Backbone as XML, in Angstrom:
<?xml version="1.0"?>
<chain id="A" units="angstrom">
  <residue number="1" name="UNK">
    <atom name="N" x="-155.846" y="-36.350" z="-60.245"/>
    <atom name="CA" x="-155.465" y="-35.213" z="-61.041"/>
    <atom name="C" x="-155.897" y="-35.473" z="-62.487"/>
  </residue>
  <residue number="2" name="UNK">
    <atom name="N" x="-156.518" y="-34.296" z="-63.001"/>
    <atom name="CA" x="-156.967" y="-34.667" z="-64.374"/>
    <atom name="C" x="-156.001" y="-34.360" z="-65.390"/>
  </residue>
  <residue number="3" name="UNK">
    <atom name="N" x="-156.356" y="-34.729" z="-66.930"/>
    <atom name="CA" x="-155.099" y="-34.642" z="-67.483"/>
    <atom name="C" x="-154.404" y="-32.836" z="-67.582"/>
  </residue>
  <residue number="4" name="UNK">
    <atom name="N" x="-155.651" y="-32.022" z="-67.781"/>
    <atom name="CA" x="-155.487" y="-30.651" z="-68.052"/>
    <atom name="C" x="-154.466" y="-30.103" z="-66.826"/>
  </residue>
  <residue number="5" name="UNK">
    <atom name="N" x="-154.968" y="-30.973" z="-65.798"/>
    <atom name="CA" x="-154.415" y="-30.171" z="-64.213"/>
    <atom name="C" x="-152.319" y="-30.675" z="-64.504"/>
  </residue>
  <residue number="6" name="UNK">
    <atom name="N" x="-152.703" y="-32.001" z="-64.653"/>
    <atom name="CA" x="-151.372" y="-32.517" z="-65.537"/>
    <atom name="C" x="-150.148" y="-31.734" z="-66.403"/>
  </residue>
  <residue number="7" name="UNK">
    <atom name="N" x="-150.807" y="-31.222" z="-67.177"/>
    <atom name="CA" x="-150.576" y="-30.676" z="-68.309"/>
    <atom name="C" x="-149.677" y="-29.188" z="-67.583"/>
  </residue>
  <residue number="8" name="UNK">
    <atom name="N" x="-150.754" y="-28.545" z="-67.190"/>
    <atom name="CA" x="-150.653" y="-27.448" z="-66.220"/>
    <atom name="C" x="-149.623" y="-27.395" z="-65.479"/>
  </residue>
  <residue number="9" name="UNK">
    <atom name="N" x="-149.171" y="-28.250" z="-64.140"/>
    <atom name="CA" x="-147.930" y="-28.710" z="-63.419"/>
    <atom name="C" x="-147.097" y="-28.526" z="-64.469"/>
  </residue>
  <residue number="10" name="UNK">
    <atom name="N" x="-147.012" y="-29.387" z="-65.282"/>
    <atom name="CA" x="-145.309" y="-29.195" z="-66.032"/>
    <atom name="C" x="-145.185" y="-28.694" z="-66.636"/>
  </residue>
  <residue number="11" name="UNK">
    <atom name="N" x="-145.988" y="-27.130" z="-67.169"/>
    <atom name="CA" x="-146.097" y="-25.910" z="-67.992"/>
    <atom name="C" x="-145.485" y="-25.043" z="-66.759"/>
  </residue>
  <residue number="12" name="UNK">
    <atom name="N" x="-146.253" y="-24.896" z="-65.382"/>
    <atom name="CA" x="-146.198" y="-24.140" z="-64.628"/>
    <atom name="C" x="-144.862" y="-24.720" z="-64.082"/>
  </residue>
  <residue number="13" name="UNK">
    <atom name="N" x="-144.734" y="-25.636" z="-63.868"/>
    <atom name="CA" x="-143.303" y="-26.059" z="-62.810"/>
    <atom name="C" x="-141.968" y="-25.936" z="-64.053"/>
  </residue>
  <residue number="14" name="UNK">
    <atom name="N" x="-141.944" y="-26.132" z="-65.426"/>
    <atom name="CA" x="-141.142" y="-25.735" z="-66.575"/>
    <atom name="C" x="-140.634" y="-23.922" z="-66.155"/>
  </residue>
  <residue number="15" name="UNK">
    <atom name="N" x="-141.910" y="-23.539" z="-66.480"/>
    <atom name="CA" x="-141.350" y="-22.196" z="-66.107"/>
    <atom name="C" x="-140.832" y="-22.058" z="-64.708"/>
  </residue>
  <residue number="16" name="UNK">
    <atom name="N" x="-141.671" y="-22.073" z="-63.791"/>
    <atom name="CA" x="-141.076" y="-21.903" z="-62.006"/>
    <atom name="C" x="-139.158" y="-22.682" z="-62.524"/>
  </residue>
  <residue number="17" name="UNK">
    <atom name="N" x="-139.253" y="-23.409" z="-62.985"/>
    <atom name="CA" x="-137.914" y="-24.194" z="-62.732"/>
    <atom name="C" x="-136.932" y="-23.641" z="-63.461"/>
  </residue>
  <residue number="18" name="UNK">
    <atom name="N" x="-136.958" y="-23.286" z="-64.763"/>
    <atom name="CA" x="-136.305" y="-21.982" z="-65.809"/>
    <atom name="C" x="-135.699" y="-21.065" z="-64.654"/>
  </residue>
  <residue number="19" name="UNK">
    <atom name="N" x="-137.175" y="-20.656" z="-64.222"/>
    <atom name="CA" x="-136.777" y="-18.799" z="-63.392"/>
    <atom name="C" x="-136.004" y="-18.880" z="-62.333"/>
  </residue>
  <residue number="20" name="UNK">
    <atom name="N" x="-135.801" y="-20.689" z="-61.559"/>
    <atom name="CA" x="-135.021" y="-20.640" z="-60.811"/>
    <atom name="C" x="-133.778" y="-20.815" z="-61.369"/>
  </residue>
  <residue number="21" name="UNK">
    <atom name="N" x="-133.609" y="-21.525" z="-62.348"/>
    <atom name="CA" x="-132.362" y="-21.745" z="-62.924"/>
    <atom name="C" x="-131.610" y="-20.830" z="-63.280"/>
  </residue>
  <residue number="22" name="UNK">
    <atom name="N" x="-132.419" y="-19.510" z="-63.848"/>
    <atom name="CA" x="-131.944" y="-18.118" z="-64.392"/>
    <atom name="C" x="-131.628" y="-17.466" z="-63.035"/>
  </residue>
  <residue number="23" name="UNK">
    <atom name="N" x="-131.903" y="-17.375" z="-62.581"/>
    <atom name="CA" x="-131.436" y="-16.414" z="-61.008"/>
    <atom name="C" x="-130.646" y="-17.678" z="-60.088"/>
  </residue>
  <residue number="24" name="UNK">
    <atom name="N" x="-130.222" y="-18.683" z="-60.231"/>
    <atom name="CA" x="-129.210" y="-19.238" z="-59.346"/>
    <atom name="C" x="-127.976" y="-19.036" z="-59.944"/>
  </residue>
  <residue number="25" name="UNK">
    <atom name="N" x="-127.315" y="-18.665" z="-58.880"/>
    <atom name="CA" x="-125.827" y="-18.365" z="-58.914"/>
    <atom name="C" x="-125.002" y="-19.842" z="-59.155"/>
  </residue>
  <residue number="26" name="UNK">
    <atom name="N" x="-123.953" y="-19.335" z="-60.621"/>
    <atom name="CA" x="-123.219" y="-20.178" z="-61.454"/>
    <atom name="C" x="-123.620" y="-21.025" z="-62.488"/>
  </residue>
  <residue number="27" name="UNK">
    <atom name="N" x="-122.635" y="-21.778" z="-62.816"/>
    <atom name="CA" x="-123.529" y="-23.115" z="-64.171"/>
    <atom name="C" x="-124.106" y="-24.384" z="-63.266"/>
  </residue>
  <residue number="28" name="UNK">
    <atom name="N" x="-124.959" y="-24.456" z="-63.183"/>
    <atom name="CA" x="-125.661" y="-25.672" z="-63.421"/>
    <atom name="C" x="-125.924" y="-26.850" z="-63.989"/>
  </residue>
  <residue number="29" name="UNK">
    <atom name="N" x="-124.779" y="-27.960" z="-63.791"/>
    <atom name="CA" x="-124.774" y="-29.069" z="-64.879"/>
    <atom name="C" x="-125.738" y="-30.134" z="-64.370"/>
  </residue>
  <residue number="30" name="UNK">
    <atom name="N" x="-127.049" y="-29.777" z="-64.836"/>
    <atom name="CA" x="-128.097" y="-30.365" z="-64.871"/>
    <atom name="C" x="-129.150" y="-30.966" z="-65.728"/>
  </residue>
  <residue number="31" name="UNK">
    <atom name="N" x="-130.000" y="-31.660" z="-66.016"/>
    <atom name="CA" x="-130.787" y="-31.912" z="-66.979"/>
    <atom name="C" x="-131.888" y="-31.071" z="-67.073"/>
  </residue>
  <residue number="32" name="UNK">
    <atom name="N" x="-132.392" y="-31.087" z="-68.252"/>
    <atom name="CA" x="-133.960" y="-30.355" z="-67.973"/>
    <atom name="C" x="-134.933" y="-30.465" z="-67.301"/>
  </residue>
  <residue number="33" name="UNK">
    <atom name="N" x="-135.208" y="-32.195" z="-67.840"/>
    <atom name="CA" x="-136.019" y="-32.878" z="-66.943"/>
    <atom name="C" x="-135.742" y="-32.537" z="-64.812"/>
  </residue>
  <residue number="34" name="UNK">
    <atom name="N" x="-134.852" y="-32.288" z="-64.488"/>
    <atom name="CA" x="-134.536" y="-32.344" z="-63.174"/>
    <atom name="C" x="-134.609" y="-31.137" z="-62.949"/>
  </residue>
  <residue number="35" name="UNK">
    <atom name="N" x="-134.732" y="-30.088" z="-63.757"/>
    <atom name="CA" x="-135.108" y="-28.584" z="-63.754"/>
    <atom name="C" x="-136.645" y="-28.415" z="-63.561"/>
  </residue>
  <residue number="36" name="UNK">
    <atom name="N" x="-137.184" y="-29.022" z="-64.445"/>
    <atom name="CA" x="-138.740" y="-28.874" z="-64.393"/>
    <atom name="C" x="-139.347" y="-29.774" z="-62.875"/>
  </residue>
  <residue number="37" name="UNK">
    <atom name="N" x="-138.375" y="-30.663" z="-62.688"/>
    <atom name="CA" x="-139.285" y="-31.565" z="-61.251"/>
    <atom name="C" x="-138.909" y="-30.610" z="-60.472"/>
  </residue>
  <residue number="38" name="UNK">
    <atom name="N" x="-138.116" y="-30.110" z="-59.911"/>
    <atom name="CA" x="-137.535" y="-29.032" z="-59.319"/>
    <atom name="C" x="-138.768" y="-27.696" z="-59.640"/>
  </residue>
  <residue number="39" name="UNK">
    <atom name="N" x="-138.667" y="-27.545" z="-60.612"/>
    <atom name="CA" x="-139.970" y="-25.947" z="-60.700"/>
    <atom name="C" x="-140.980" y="-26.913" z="-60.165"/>
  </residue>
  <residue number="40" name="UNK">
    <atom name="N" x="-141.479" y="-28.111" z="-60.525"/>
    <atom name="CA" x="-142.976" y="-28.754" z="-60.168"/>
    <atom name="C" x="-142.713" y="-28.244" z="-58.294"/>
  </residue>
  <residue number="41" name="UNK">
    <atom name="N" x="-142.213" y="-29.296" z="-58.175"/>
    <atom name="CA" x="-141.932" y="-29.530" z="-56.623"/>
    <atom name="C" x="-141.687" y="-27.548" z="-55.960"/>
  </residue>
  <residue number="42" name="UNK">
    <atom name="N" x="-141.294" y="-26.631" z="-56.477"/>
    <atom name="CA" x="-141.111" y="-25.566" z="-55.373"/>
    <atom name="C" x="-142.413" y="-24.895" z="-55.940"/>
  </residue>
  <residue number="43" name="UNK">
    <atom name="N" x="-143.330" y="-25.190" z="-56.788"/>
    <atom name="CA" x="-144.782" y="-24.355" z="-57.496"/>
    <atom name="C" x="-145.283" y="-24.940" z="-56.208"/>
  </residue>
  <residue number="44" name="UNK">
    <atom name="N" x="-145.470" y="-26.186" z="-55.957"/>
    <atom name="CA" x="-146.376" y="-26.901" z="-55.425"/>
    <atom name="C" x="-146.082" y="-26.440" z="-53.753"/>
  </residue>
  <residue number="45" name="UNK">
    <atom name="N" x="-144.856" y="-26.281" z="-53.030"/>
    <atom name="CA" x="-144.618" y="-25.982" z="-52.082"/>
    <atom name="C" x="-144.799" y="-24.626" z="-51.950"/>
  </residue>
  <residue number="46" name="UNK">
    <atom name="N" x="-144.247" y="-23.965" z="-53.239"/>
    <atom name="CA" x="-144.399" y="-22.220" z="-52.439"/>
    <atom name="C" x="-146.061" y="-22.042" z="-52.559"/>
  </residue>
  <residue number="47" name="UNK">
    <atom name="N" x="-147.039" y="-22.945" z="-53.431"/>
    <atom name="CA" x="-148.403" y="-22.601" z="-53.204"/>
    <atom name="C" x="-149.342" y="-22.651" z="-51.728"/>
  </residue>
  <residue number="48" name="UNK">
    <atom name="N" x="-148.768" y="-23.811" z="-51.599"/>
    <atom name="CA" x="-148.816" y="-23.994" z="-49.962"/>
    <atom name="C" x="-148.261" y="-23.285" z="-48.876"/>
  </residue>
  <residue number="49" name="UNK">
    <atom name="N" x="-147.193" y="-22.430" z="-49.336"/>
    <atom name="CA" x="-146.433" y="-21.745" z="-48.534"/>
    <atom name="C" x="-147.065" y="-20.501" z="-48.477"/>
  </residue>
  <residue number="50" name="UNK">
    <atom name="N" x="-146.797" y="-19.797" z="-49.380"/>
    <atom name="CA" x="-147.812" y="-18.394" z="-49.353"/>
    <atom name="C" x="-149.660" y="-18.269" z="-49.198"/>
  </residue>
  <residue number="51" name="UNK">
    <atom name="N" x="-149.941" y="-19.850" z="-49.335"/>
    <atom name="CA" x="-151.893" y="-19.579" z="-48.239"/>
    <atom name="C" x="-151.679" y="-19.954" z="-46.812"/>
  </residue>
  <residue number="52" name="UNK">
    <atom name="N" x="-150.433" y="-20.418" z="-46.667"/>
    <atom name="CA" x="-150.268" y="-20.666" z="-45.142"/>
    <atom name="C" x="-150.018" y="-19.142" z="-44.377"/>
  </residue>
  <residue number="53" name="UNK">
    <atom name="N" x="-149.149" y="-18.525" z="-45.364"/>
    <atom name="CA" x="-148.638" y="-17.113" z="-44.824"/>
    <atom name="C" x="-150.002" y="-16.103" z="-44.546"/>
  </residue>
  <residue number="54" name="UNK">
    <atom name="N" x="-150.708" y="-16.146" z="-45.965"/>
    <atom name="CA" x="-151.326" y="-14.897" z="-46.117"/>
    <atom name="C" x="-152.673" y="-15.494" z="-46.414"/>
  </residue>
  <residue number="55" name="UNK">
    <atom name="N" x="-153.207" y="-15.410" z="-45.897"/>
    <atom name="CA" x="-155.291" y="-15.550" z="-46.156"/>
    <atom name="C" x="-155.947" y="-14.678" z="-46.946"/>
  </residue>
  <residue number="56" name="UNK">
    <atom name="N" x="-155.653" y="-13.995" z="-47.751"/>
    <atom name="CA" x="-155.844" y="-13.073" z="-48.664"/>
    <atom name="C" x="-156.203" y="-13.595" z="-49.714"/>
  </residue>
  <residue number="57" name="UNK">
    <atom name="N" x="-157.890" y="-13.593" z="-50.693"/>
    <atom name="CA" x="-157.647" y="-13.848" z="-51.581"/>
    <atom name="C" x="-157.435" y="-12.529" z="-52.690"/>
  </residue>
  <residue number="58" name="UNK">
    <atom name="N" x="-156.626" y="-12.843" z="-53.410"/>
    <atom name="CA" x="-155.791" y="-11.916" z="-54.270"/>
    <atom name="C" x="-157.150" y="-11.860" z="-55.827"/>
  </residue>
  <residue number="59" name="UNK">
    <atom name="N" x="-157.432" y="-11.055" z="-56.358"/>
    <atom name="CA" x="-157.859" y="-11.099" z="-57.599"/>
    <atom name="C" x="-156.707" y="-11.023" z="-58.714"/>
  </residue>
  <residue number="60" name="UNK">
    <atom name="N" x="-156.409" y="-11.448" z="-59.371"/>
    <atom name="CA" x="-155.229" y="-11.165" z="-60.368"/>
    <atom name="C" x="-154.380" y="-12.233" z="-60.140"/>
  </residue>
  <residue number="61" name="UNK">
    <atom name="N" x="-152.721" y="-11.342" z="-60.436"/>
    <atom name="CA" x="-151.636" y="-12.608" z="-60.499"/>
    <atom name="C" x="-151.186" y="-12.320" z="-58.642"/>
  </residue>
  <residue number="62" name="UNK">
    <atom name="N" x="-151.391" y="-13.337" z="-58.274"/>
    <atom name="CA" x="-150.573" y="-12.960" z="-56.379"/>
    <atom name="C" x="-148.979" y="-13.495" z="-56.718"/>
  </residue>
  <residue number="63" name="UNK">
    <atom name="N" x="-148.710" y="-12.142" z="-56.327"/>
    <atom name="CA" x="-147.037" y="-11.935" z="-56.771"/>
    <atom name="C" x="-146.234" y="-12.321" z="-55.524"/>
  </residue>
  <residue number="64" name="UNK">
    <atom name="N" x="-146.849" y="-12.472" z="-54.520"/>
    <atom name="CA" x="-146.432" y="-13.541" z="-53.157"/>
    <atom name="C" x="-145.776" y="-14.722" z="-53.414"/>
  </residue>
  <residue number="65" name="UNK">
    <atom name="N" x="-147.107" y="-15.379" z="-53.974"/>
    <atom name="CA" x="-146.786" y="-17.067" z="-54.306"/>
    <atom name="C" x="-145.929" y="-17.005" z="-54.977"/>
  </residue>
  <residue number="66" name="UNK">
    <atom name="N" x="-145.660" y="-16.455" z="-56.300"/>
    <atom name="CA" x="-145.038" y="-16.322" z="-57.206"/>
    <atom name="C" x="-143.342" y="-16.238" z="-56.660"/>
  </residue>
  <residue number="67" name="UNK">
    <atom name="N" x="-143.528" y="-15.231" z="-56.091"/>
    <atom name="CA" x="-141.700" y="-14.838" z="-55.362"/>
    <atom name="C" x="-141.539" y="-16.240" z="-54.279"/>
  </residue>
  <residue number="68" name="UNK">
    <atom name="N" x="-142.610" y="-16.853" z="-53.586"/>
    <atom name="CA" x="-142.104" y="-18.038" z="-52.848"/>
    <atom name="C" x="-141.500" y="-19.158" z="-53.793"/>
  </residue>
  <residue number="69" name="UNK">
    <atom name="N" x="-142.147" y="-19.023" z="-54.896"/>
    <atom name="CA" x="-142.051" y="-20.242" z="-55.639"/>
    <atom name="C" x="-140.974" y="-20.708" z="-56.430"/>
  </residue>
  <residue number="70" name="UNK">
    <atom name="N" x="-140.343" y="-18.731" z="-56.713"/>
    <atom name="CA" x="-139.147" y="-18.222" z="-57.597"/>
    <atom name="C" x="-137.943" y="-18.963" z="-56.622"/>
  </residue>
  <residue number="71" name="UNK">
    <atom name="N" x="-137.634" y="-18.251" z="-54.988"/>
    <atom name="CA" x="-137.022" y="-18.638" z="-54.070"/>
    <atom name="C" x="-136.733" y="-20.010" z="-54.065"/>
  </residue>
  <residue number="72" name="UNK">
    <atom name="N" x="-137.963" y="-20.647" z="-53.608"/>
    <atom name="CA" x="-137.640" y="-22.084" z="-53.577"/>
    <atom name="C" x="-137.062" y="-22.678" z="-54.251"/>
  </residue>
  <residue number="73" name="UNK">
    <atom name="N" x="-137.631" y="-22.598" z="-56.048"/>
    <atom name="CA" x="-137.170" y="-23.410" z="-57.085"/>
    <atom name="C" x="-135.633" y="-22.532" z="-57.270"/>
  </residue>
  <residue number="74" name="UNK">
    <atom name="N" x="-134.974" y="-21.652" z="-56.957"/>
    <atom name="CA" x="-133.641" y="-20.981" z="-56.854"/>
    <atom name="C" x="-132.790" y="-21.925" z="-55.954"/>
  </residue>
  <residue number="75" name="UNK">
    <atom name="N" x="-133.642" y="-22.222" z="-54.466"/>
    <atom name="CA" x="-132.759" y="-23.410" z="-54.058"/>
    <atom name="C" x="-132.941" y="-24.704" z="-54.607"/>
  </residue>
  <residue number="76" name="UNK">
    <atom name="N" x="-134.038" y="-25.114" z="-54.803"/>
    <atom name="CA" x="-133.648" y="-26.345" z="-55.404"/>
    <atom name="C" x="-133.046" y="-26.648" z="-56.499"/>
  </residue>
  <residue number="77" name="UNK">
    <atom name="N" x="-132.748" y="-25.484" z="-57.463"/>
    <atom name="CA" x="-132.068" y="-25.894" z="-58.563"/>
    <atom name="C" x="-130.625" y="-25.978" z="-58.243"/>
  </residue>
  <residue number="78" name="UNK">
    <atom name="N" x="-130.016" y="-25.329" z="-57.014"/>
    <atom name="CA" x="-128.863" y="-24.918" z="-56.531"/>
    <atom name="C" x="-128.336" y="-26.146" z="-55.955"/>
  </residue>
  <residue number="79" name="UNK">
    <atom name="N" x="-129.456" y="-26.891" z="-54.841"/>
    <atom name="CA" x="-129.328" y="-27.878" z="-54.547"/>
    <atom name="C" x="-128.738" y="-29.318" z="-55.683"/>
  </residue>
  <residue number="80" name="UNK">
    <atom name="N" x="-129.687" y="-29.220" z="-56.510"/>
    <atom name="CA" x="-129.851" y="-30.392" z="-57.444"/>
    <atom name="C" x="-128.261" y="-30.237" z="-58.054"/>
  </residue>
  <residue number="81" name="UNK">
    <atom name="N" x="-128.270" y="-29.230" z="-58.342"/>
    <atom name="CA" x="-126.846" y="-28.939" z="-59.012"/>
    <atom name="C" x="-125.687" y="-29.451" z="-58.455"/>
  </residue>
  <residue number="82" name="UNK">
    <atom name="N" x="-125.922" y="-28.868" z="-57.253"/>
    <atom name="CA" x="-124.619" y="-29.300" z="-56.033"/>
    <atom name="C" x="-124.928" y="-31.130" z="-56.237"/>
  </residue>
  <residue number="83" name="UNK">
    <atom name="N" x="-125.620" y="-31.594" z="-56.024"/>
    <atom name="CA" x="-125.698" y="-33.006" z="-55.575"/>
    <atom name="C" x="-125.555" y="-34.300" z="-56.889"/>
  </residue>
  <residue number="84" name="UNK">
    <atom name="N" x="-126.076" y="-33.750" z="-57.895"/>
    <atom name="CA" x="-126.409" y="-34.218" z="-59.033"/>
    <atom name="C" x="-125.663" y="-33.741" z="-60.428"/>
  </residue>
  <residue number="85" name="UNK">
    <atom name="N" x="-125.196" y="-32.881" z="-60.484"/>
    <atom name="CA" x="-124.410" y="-32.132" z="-61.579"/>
    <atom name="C" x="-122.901" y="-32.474" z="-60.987"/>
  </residue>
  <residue number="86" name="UNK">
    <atom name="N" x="-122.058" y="-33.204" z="-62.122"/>
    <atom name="CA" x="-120.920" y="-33.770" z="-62.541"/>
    <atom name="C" x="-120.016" y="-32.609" z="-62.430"/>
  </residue>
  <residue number="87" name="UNK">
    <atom name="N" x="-118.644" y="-32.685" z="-61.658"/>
    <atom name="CA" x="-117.733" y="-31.702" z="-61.631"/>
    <atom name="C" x="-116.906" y="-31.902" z="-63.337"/>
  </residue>
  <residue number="88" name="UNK">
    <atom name="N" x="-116.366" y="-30.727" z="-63.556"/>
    <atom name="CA" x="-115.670" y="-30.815" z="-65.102"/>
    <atom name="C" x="-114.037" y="-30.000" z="-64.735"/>
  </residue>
  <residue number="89" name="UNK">
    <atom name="N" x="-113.346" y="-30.525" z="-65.102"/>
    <atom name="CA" x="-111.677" y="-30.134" z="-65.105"/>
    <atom name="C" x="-111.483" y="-29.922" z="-66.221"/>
  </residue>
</chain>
């Protein structure tokens, strides 16, 4: 992976991981850092997920991948939360 492609992942998985964080249901006592591996990790899966689905190449933004990627990183931030985020009394 080159550095640009680098760079890219944790721009693209930052946001993917935000948008899941913003649409999962409740607070989330999580770090950032574990937000963005979380967007990396469901970019990278829902990319794979939606050329597995659909053989289509799309000109523009493919709003497919995009909603797989939203989904995923929605559970994994949900996940991470549940497993990793500290209960508070």
């Amino acid at each position: 992976m080159t550095v640009s492609g680098f760079i890219t992942a944790i721009v693209i998985g930052a946001i993917i991981g935000l948008l899941g964080r913003l649409f999962a249901p409740g607070k989330q006592n999580i770090s950032i850092l574990v937000t963005i591996l979380v967007g990396i990790v469901a970019a990278l899966l829902g990319t794979a997920l939606a050329s597995a689905v659909s053989s289509a190449d799309t000109a523009g933004i493919d709003w497919v991948e995009i909603l797989f990627q939203v989904v995923l990183a929605v559970i994994g931030v949900t996940l991470a939360a549940r497993m990793l985020g500290g209960r508070r009394r």
